[in-house]
Tab-separated table of C-alpha atoms and ligand atoms in Angstrom:
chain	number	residue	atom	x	y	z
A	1	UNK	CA	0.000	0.000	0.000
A	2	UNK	CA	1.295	3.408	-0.815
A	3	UNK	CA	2.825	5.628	2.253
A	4	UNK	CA	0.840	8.499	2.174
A	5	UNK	CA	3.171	12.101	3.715
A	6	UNK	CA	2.413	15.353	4.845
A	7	UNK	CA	3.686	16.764	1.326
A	8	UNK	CA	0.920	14.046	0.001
A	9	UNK	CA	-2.252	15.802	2.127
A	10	UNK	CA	-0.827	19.892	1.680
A	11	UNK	CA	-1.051	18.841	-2.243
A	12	UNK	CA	-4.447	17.729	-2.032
A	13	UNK	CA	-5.566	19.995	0.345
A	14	UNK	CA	-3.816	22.801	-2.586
A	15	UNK	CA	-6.520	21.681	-5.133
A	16	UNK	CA	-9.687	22.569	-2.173
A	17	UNK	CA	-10.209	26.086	-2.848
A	18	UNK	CA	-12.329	28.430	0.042
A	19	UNK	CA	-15.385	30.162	-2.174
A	20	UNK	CA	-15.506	33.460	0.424
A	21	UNK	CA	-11.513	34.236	-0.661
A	22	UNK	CA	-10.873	32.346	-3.776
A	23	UNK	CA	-7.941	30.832	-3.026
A	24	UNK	CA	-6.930	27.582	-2.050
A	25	UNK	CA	-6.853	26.583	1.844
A	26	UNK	CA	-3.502	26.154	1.710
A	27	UNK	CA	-2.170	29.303	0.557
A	28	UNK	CA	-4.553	30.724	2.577
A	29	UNK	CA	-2.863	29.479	5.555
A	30	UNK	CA	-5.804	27.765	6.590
A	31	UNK	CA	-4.488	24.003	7.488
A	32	UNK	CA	-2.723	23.376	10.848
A	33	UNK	CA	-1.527	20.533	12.105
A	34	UNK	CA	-1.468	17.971	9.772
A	35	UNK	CA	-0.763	14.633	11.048
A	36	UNK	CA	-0.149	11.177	9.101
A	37	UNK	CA	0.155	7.855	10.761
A	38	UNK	CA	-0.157	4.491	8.684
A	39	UNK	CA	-2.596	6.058	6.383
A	40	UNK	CA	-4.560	7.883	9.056
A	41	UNK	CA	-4.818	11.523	8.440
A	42	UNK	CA	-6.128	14.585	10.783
A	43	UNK	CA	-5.852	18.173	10.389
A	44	UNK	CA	-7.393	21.279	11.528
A	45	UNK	CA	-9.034	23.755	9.386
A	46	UNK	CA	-8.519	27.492	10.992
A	47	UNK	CA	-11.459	29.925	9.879
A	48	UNK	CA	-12.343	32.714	11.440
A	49	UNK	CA	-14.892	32.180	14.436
A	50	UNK	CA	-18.370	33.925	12.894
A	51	UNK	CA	-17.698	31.687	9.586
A	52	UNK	CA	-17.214	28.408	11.699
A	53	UNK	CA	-20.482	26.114	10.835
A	54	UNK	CA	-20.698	28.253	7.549
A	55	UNK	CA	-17.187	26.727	6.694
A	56	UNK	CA	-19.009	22.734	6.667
A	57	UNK	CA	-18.587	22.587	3.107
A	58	UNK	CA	-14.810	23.274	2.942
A	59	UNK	CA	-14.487	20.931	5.671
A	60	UNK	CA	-16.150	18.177	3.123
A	61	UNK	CA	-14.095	19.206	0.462
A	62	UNK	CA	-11.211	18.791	2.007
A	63	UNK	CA	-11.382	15.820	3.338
A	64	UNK	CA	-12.558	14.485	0.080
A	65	UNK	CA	-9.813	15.617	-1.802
A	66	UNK	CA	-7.329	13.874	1.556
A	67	UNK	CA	-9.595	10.743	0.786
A	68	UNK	CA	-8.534	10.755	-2.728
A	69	UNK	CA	-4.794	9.889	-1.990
A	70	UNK	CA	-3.791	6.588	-2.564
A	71	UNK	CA	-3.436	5.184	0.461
A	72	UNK	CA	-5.400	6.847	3.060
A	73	UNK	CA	-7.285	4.975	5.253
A	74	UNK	CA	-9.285	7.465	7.542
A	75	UNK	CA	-9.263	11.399	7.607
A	76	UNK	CA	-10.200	13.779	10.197
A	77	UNK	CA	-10.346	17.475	9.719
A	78	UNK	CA	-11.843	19.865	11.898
A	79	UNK	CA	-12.681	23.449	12.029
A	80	UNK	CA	-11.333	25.644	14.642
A	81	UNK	CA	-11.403	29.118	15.553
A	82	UNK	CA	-9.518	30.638	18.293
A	83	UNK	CA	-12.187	32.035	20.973
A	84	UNK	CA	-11.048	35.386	21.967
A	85	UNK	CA	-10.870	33.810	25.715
A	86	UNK	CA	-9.138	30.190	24.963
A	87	UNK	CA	-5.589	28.830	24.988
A	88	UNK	CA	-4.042	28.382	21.581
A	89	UNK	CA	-5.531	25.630	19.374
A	90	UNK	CA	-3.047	22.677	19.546
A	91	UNK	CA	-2.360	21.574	16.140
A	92	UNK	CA	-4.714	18.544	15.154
A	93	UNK	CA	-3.956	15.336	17.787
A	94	UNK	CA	-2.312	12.443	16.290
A	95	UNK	CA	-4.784	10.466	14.441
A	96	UNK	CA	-4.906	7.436	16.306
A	97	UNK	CA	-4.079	7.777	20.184
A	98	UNK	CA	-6.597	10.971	21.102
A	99	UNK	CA	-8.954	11.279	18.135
A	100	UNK	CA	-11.420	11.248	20.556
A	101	UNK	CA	-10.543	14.508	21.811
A	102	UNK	CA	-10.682	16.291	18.449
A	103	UNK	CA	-14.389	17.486	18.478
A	104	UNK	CA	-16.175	15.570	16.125
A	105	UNK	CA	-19.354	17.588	15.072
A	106	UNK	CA	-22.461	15.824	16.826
A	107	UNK	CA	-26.196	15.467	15.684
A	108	UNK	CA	-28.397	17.893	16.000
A	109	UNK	CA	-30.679	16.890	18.777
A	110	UNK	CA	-29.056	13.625	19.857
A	111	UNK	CA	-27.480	14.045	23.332
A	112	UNK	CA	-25.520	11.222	23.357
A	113	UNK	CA	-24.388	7.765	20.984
A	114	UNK	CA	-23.538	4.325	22.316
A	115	UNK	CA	-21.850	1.900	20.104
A	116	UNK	CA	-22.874	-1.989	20.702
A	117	UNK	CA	-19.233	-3.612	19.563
A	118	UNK	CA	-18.112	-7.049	19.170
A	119	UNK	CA	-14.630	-8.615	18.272
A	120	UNK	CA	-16.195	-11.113	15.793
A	121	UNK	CA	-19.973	-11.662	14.567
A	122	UNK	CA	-22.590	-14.145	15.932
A	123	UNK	CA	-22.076	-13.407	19.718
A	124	UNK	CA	-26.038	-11.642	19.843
A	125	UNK	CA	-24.556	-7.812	19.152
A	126	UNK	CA	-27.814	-6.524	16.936
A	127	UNK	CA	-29.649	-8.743	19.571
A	128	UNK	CA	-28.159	-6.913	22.293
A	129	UNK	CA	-27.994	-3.417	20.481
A	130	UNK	CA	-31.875	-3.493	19.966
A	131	UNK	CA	-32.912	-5.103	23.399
A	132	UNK	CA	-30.487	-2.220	25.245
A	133	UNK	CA	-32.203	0.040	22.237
A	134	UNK	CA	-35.421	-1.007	23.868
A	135	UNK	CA	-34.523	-1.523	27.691
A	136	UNK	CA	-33.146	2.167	27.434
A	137	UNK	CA	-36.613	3.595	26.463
A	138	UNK	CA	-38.482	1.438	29.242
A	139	UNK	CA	-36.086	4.024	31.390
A	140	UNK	CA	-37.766	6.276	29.732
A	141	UNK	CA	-35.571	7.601	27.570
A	142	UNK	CA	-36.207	8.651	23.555
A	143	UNK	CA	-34.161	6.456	21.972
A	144	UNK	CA	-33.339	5.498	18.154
A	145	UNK	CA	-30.893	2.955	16.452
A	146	UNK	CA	-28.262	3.339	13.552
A	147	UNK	CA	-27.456	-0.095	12.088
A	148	UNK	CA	-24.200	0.883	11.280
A	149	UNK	CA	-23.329	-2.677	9.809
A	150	UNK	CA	-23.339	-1.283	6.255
A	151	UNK	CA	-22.645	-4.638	4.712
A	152	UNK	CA	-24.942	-6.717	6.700
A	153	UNK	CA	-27.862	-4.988	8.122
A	154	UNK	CA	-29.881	-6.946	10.529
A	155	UNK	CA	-32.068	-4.095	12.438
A	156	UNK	CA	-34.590	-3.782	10.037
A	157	UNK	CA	-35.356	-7.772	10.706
A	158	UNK	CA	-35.011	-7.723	14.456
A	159	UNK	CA	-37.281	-4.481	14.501
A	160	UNK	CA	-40.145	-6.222	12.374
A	161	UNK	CA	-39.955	-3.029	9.666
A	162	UNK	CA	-40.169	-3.360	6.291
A	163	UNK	CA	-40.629	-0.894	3.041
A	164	UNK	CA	-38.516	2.665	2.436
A	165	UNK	CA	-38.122	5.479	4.235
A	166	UNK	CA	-39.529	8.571	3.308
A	167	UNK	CA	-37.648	12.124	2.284
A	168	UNK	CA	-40.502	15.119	1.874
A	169	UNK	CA	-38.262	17.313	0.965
A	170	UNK	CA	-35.713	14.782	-1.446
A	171	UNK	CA	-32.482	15.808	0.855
A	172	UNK	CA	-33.485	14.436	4.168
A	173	UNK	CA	-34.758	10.744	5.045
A	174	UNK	CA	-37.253	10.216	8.091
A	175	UNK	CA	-36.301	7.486	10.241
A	176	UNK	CA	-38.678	4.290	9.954
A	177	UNK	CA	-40.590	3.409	13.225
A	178	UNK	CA	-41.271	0.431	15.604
A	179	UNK	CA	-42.012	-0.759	19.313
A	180	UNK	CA	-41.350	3.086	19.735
A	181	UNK	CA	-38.043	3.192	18.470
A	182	UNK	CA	-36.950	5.716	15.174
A	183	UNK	CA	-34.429	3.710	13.102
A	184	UNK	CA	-32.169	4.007	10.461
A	185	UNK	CA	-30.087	0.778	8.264
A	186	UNK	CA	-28.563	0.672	4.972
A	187	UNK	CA	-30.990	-2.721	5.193
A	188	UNK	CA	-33.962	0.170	4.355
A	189	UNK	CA	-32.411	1.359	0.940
A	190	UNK	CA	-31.081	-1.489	-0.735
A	191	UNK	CA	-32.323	-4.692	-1.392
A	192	UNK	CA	-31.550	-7.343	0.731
A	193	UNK	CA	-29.256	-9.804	-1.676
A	194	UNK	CA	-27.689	-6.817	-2.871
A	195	UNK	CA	-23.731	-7.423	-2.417
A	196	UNK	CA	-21.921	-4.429	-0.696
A	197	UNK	CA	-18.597	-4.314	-2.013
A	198	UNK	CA	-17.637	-0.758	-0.772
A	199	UNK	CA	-14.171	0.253	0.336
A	200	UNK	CA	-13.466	1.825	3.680
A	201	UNK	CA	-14.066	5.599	2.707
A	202	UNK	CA	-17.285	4.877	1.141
A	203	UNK	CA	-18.781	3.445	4.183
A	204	UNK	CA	-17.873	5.962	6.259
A	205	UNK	CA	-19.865	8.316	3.788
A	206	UNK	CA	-22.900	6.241	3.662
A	207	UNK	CA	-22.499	6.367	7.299
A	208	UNK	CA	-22.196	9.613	8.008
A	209	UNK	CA	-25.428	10.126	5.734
A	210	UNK	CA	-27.290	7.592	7.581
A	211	UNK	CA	-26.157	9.955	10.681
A	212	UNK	CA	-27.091	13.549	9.544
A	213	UNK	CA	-29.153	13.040	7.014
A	214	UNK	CA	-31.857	11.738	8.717
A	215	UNK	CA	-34.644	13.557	11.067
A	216	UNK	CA	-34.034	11.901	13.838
A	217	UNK	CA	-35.382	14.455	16.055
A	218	UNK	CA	-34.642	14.935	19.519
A	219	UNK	CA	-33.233	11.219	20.718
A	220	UNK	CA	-31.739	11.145	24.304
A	221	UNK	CA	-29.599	8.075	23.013
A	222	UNK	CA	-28.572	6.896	19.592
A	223	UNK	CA	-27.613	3.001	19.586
A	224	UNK	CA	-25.086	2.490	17.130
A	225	UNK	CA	-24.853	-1.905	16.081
A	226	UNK	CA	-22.094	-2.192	14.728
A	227	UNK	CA	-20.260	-4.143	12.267
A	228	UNK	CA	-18.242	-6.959	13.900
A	229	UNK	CA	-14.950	-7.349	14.388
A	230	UNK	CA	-12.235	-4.410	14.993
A	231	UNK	CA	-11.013	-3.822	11.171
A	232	UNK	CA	-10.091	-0.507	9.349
A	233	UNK	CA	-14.080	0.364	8.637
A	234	UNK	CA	-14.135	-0.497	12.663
A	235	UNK	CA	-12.145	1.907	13.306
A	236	UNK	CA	-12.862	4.329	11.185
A	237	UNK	CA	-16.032	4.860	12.863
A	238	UNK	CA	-15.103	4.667	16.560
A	239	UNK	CA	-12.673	7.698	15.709
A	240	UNK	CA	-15.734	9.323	13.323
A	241	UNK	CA	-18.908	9.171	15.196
A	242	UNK	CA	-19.073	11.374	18.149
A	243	UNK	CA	-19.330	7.943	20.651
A	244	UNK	CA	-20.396	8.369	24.190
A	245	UNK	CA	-19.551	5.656	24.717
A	246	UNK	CA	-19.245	1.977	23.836
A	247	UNK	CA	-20.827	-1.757	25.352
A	248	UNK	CA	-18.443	-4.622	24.093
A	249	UNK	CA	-20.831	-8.333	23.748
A	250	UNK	CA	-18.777	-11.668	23.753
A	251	UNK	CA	-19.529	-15.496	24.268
A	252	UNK	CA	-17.828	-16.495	27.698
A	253	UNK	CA	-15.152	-18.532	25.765
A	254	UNK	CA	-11.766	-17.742	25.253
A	255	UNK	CA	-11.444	-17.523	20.852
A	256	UNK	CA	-14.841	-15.344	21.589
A	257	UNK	CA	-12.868	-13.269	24.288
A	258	UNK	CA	-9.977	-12.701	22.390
A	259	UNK	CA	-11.607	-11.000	20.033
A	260	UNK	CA	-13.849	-8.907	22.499
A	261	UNK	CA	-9.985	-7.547	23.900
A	262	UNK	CA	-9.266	-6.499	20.331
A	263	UNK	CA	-12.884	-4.557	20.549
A	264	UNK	CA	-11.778	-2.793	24.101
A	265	UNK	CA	-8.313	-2.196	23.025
A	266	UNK	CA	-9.859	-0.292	19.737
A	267	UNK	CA	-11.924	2.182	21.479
A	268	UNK	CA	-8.979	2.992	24.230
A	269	UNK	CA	-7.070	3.910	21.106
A	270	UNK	CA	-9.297	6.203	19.806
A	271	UNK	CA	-10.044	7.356	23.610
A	272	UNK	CA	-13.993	6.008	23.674
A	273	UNK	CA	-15.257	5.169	26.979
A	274	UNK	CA	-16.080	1.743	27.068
A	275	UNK	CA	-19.425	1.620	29.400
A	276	UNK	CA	-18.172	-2.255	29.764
A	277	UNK	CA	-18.393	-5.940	28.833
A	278	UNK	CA	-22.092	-7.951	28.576
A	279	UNK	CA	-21.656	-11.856	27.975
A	280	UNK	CA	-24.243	-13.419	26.075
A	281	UNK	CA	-25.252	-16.889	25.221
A	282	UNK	CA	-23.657	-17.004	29.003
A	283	UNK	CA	-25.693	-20.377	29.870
A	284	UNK	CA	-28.547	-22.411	28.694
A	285	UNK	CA	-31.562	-22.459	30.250
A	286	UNK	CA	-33.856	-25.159	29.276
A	287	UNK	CA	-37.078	-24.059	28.769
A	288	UNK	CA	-38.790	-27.896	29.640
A	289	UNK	CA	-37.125	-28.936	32.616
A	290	UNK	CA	-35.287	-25.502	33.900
A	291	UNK	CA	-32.008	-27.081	33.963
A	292	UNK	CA	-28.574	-24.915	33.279
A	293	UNK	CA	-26.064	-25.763	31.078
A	294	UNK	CA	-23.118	-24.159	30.759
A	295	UNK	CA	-22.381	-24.573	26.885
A	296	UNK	CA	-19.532	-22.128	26.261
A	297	UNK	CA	-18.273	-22.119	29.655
A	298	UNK	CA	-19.222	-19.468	32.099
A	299	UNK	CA	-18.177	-16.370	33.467
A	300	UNK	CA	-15.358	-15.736	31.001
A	301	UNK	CA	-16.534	-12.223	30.026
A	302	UNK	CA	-16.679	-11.170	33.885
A	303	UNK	CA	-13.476	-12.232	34.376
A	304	UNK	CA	-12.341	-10.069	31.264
A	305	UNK	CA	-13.936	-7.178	32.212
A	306	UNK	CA	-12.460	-7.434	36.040
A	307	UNK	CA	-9.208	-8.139	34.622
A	308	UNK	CA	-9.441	-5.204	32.184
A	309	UNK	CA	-10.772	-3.007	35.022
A	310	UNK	CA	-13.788	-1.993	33.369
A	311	UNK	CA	-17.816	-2.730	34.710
A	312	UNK	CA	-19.063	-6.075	34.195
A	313	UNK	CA	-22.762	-4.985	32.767
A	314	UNK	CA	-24.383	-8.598	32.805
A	315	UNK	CA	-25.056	-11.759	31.756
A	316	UNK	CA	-27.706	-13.418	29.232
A	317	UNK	CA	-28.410	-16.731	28.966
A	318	UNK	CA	-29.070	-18.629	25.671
A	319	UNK	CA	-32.770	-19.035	25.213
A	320	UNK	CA	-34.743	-19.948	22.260
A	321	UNK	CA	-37.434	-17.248	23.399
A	322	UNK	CA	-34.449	-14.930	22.825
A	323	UNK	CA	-33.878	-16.019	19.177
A	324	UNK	CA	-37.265	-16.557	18.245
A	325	UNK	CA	-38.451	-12.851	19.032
A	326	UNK	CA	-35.445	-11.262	18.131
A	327	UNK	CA	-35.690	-13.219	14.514
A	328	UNK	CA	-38.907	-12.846	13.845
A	329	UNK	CA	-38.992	-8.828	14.534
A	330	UNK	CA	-40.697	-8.919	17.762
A	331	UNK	CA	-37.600	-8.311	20.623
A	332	UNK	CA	-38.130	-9.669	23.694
A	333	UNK	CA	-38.492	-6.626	25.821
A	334	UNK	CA	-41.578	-5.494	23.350
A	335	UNK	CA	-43.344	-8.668	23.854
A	336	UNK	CA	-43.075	-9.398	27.308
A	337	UNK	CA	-41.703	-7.016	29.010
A	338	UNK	CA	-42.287	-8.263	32.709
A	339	UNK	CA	-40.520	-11.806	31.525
A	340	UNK	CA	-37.182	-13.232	32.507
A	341	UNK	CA	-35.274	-12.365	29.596
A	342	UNK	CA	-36.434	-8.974	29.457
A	343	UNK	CA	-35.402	-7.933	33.073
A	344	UNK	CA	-31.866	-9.403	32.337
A	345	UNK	CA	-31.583	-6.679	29.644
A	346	UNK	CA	-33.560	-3.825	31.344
A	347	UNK	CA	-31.010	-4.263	34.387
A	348	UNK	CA	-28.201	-3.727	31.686
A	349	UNK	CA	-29.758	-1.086	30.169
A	350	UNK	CA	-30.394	0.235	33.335
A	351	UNK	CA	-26.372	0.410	34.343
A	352	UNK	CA	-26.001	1.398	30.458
A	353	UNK	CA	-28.214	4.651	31.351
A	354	UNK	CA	-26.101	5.012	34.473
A	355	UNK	CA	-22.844	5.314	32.290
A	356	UNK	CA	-24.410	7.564	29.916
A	357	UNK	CA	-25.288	10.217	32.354
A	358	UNK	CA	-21.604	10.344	34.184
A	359	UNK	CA	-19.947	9.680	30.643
A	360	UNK	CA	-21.715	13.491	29.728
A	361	UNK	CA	-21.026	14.856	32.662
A	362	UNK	CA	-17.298	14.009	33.012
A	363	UNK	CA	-17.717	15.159	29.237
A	364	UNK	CA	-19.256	18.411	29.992
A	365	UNK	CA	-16.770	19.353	33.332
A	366	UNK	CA	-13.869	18.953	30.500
A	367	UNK	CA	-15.530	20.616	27.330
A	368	UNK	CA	-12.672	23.140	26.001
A	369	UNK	CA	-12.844	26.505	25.592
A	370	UNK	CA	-12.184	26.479	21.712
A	371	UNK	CA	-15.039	26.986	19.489
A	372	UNK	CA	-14.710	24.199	17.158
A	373	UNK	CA	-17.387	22.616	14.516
B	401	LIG	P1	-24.363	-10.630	15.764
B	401	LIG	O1	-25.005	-9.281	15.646
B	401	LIG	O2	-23.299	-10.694	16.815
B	401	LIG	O3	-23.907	-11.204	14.460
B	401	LIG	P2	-27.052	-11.607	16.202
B	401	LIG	O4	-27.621	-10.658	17.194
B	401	LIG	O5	-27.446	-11.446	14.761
B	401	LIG	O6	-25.472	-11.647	16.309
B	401	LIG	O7	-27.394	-13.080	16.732
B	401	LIG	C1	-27.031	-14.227	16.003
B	401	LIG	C2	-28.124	-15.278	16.203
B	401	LIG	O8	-28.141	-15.701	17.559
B	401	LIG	C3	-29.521	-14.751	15.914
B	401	LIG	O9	-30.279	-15.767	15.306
B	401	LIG	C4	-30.077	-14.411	17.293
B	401	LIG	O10	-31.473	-14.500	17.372
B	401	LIG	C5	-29.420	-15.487	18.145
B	401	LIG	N1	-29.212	-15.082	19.523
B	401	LIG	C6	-28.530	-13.985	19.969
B	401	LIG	N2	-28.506	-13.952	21.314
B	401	LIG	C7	-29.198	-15.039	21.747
B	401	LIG	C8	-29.544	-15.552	23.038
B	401	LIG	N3	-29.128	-14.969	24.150
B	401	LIG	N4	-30.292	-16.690	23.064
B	401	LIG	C9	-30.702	-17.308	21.929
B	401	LIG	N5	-30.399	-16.879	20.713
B	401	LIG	C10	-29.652	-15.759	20.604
């Protein structure tokens, strides 16, 4: 793969001209910062601070053109504008260790984003993703859900919707509807055998579409399923979307668990705050004679978690009441929402909620004084 440089980005960034002033951002003076590691790019765009959300589309052009060199894998750019009152603007962090900490613009009217994560895929994530979705709105929260597995939705089954959404005014989609949820999946605009052969940068723009340009409203969390595993597209999006916070699910066994580390190491590289580890498929219950089996051993996620230092959120046991509803569109928390399974996940969402609040509070305490979009 080709080593992208600085010298590679400036020339892009050379061809991105500002409208207002008519020259390019470069010769402008406009681009601080600019840091490259293994194909990961960030930069800061300096404008002046009455222009800053006005400046949105030079942000998008620029890091289109940064996309466009061979070899880059992920770009951040910000705006920034010195406020009269603030320290100096450090130039742009380094791509990959404090990301986080580069403001990433939020959406409008959603206070806050969990991710659901998992090292590899079949562990129950989009089971767990809409069941927290759900237990988080029993809490009384407005909640909605971003399938952000681009290349293999499975919200739209597990939430029992079908059909298109709507755009009134041809720009902006609504979010489809169910067991009070809004909801948003790649799964809604193409058709389901379609094969998505997309490379990294163009799933982070259909992403970042399925973000803002959709009415979600005003949601008090946005649960974001993710794809599995903790590849480039993985990463790419904990750094991208503003994240709260993130839950990591695993199968108590080890190859399962392994994986799950990868997950947790991946968001304390891009500085997300994981909320913890849930273990699912943690024991079989039998539904005919009660008995409990352990089938991938027991406990393992706990262990992880304690070992890791970070909350243990709880356990779920394999049930077929669990895949039944969940397959067949009808979660278990929206059709019996006083049973056994769905207090397991309520309590979990419960602790989730718990996380949320001191996650934007510790947020909030260390906002900076920079005015940045
Ligand atoms: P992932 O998102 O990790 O790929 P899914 O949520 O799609 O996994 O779950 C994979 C399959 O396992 C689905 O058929 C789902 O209904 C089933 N499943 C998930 N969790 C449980 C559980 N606790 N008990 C029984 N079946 C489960």
């Amino acid at each position: 793969m080709a080593t992208v440089t600085e010298q590679d980005v400036l020339e892009a960034l050379a061809e991105v001209t500002d409208p207002d002033r008519r020259l390019d951002v470069v010769s402008l003076g406009m681009i601080e910062g600019v840091q490259v590691k293994d194909g990961h790019v960030a930069f800061a765009i300096q404008v002046p601070p009455e222009e800053g959300p006005a400046k949105e589309p030079v942000r998008k052009a620029c890091e289109e053109a940064v996309y466009g060199v061979p070899g880059v894998l992920s770009v951040t750019a910000v705006l920034t504008a010195h406020h009269p009152a603030a320290q100096p603007v450090p130039a742009a962090a380094p791509p990959r260790d404090t990301s986080n900490t580069v403001a990433k613009p939020g959406i409008p009217g959603v206070k806050s984003i969990v991710a659901v994560a998992s090292g590899k895929g079949g562990v129950g994530k989009s089971t767990v993703a809409v069941n927290l979705a759900l237990g988080l709105a029993t809490e009384g929260m407005r909640v909605g859900i971003l399938d952000c597995d681009i290349y293999g939705p499975s919200i739209p089954r597990m939430m029992g919707i079908g059909g298109r959404p709507v755009s009134p005014d041809g720009k902006r989609l609504m979010p489809m509807a169910n067991h009070g949820l809004v909801c948003m999946s790649m799964g809604f605009l193409v058709e389901e055998d379609t094969p998505m052969i997309w490379r990294g940068p163009m799933v982070m723009s259909a992403l970042e579409q399925l973000m803002r340009d959709v009415e979600w409203g005003t949601l008090d969390v946005m649960v974001c399923d993710l794809p599995p595993g903790t590849g480039d597209a993985q990463l790419t999006m904990a750094q991208r979307v503003p994240l709260t916070g993130a839950v990591i699910v695993s199968t108590p066994q080890d190859v399962a668990l392994a994986d799950a580390r990868k997950a947790y190491a991946m968001f304390e590289k891009v500085d997300v705050p994981v909320f913890g580890f849930i273990e699912n498929m943690s024991y079989f219950q039998c539904p005919h004679c009660g008995d409990r089996t352990e089938i991938f051993g027991h406990g393992g996620a706990r262990r992880e978690a304690e070992r890791l230092g970070v909350d243990f959120l709880g356990e779920i046991p394999l049930v077929p009441q669990i895949r039944e509803t969940s397959d067949s569109g009808t979660p278990v928390i929206a059709v019996d929402p006083s049973g056994t399974e769905a207090t397991i996940f309520e309590d979990i969402a419960g602790r989730v909620a718990v996380r949320i609040e001191q996650a934007l509070a510790t947020a909030e305490a260390s906002a900076p004084r920079i005015v940045i979009q």
